[in-house]
Amino acid sequence: SENIVALADPDFQNAARTFEKYPKATRYKDFRQMLDKEMANIDAVIVATPDHMHGMAAMWAMQRGKHVYCEKPLTRTVWEARQL
């Protein structure tokens, strides 16, 4: 029942099945551009990137005041966790 407004994946070929599932969602290759351009349309973000990017993607979303759900592990280091 959620309204998926945007999806980001640097490999559109790999994400094709997900893009087909949500045809109305705007597609981005860079999550940073997605967050900047869709700021008014996004209430929450799901971070499902490779592990080394979880902390950075979550930080970008949180700095913009968005709620974040992140897959485990949240961060790679204690420093990253403290930054969040």
PDB file of C-alpha atoms in Angstrom:
ATOM      1  CA  SER A   1       0.000   0.000   0.000  1.00  0.00           C
ATOM      2  CA  GLU A   2       3.066   2.271   0.027  1.00  0.00           C
ATOM      3  CA  ASN A   3       3.587   4.849  -2.677  1.00  0.00           C
ATOM      4  CA  ILE A   4       7.027   4.142  -4.165  1.00  0.00           C
ATOM      5  CA  VAL A   5       8.005   7.442  -5.813  1.00  0.00           C
ATOM      6  CA  ALA A   6      11.672   6.850  -6.684  1.00  0.00           C
ATOM      7  CA  LEU A   7      14.212   4.055  -6.987  1.00  0.00           C
ATOM      8  CA  ALA A   8      17.980   4.283  -7.275  1.00  0.00           C
ATOM      9  CA  ASP A   9      20.352   1.659  -8.640  1.00  0.00           C
ATOM     10  CA  PRO A  10      23.573   2.293 -10.581  1.00  0.00           C
ATOM     11  CA  ASP A  11      22.940  -0.849 -12.664  1.00  0.00           C
ATOM     12  CA  PHE A  12      19.591  -0.439 -14.442  1.00  0.00           C
ATOM     13  CA  GLN A  13      19.934  -3.879 -16.010  1.00  0.00           C
ATOM     14  CA  ASN A  14      20.301  -5.517 -12.606  1.00  0.00           C
ATOM     15  CA  ALA A  15      17.337  -3.536 -11.245  1.00  0.00           C
ATOM     16  CA  ALA A  16      15.053  -4.206 -14.228  1.00  0.00           C
ATOM     17  CA  ARG A  17      12.680  -6.528 -12.345  1.00  0.00           C
ATOM     18  CA  THR A  18      12.253  -4.010  -9.526  1.00  0.00           C
ATOM     19  CA  PHE A  19      11.746  -1.160 -11.988  1.00  0.00           C
ATOM     20  CA  GLU A  20       9.056  -3.219 -13.757  1.00  0.00           C
ATOM     21  CA  LYS A  21       7.319  -3.862 -10.433  1.00  0.00           C
ATOM     22  CA  TYR A  22       7.084  -0.085  -9.762  1.00  0.00           C
ATOM     23  CA  PRO A  23       6.649   1.503 -13.213  1.00  0.00           C
ATOM     24  CA  LYS A  24       5.497   4.880 -11.838  1.00  0.00           C
ATOM     25  CA  ALA A  25       8.654   5.348  -9.746  1.00  0.00           C
ATOM     26  CA  THR A  26      11.265   7.711 -11.136  1.00  0.00           C
ATOM     27  CA  ARG A  27      14.564   5.920 -11.747  1.00  0.00           C
ATOM     28  CA  TYR A  28      17.976   7.184 -10.697  1.00  0.00           C
ATOM     29  CA  LYS A  29      21.493   5.833 -10.982  1.00  0.00           C
ATOM     30  CA  ASP A  30      22.722   7.845  -7.982  1.00  0.00           C
ATOM     31  CA  PHE A  31      20.883   7.849  -4.642  1.00  0.00           C
ATOM     32  CA  ARG A  32      22.286  11.293  -3.846  1.00  0.00           C
ATOM     33  CA  GLN A  33      20.626  12.817  -6.907  1.00  0.00           C
ATOM     34  CA  MET A  34      17.412  10.981  -6.039  1.00  0.00           C
ATOM     35  CA  LEU A  35      17.366  12.421  -2.521  1.00  0.00           C
ATOM     36  CA  ASP A  36      18.076  15.937  -3.771  1.00  0.00           C
ATOM     37  CA  LYS A  37      15.543  15.911  -6.620  1.00  0.00           C
ATOM     38  CA  GLU A  38      12.746  14.017  -4.842  1.00  0.00           C
ATOM     39  CA  MET A  39      13.109  15.805  -1.491  1.00  0.00           C
ATOM     40  CA  ALA A  40       9.466  16.929  -1.351  1.00  0.00           C
ATOM     41  CA  ASN A  41       8.082  13.562  -2.477  1.00  0.00           C
ATOM     42  CA  ILE A  42       9.978  11.228  -0.130  1.00  0.00           C
ATOM     43  CA  ASP A  43       8.896  10.594   3.466  1.00  0.00           C
ATOM     44  CA  ALA A  44      11.111   7.573   4.164  1.00  0.00           C
ATOM     45  CA  VAL A  45      14.042   5.741   2.614  1.00  0.00           C
ATOM     46  CA  ILE A  46      14.943   2.061   2.520  1.00  0.00           C
ATOM     47  CA  VAL A  47      18.698   1.538   2.257  1.00  0.00           C
ATOM     48  CA  ALA A  48      19.525  -1.761   0.560  1.00  0.00           C
ATOM     49  CA  THR A  49      22.918  -0.945  -0.908  1.00  0.00           C
ATOM     50  CA  PRO A  50      26.073  -3.048  -0.549  1.00  0.00           C
ATOM     51  CA  ASP A  51      27.213  -3.080   3.090  1.00  0.00           C
ATOM     52  CA  HIS A  52      29.995  -0.514   2.661  1.00  0.00           C
ATOM     53  CA  MET A  53      27.454   2.140   1.578  1.00  0.00           C
ATOM     54  CA  HIS A  54      24.748   1.661   4.243  1.00  0.00           C
ATOM     55  CA  GLY A  55      26.074   4.328   6.595  1.00  0.00           C
ATOM     56  CA  MET A  56      26.657   6.914   3.873  1.00  0.00           C
ATOM     57  CA  ALA A  57      23.246   6.465   2.245  1.00  0.00           C
ATOM     58  CA  ALA A  58      21.506   6.558   5.621  1.00  0.00           C
ATOM     59  CA  MET A  59      23.422   9.728   6.545  1.00  0.00           C
ATOM     60  CA  TRP A  60      22.390  11.494   3.334  1.00  0.00           C
ATOM     61  CA  ALA A  61      18.739  10.648   3.970  1.00  0.00           C
ATOM     62  CA  MET A  62      18.838  11.570   7.668  1.00  0.00           C
ATOM     63  CA  GLN A  63      20.515  14.911   6.929  1.00  0.00           C
ATOM     64  CA  ARG A  64      17.512  15.683   4.751  1.00  0.00           C
ATOM     65  CA  GLY A  65      15.093  14.824   7.555  1.00  0.00           C
ATOM     66  CA  LYS A  66      13.915  11.506   6.126  1.00  0.00           C
ATOM     67  CA  HIS A  67      13.060   8.392   8.102  1.00  0.00           C
ATOM     68  CA  VAL A  68      15.435   5.520   7.310  1.00  0.00           C
ATOM     69  CA  TYR A  69      15.115   1.739   7.320  1.00  0.00           C
ATOM     70  CA  CYS A  70      18.510   0.145   6.746  1.00  0.00           C
ATOM     71  CA  GLU A  71      19.469  -3.465   6.158  1.00  0.00           C
ATOM     72  CA  LYS A  72      22.092  -4.972   8.460  1.00  0.00           C
ATOM     73  CA  PRO A  73      24.828  -4.046   9.068  1.00  0.00           C
ATOM     74  CA  LEU A  74      23.979  -0.387   9.595  1.00  0.00           C
ATOM     75  CA  THR A  75      27.628   0.680   9.488  1.00  0.00           C
ATOM     76  CA  ARG A  76      31.104  -0.786   8.961  1.00  0.00           C
ATOM     77  CA  THR A  77      32.822   0.950  11.831  1.00  0.00           C
ATOM     78  CA  VAL A  78      32.047   2.359  15.262  1.00  0.00           C
ATOM     79  CA  TRP A  79      32.958   5.825  13.943  1.00  0.00           C
ATOM     80  CA  GLU A  80      30.280   5.574  11.222  1.00  0.00           C
ATOM     81  CA  ALA A  81      27.706   4.472  13.817  1.00  0.00           C
ATOM     82  CA  ARG A  82      28.580   7.440  16.015  1.00  0.00           C
ATOM     83  CA  GLN A  83      28.212   9.806  13.070  1.00  0.00           C
ATOM     84  CA  LEU A  84      24.696   8.551  12.464  1.00  0.00           C
TER      85      LEU A  84
END
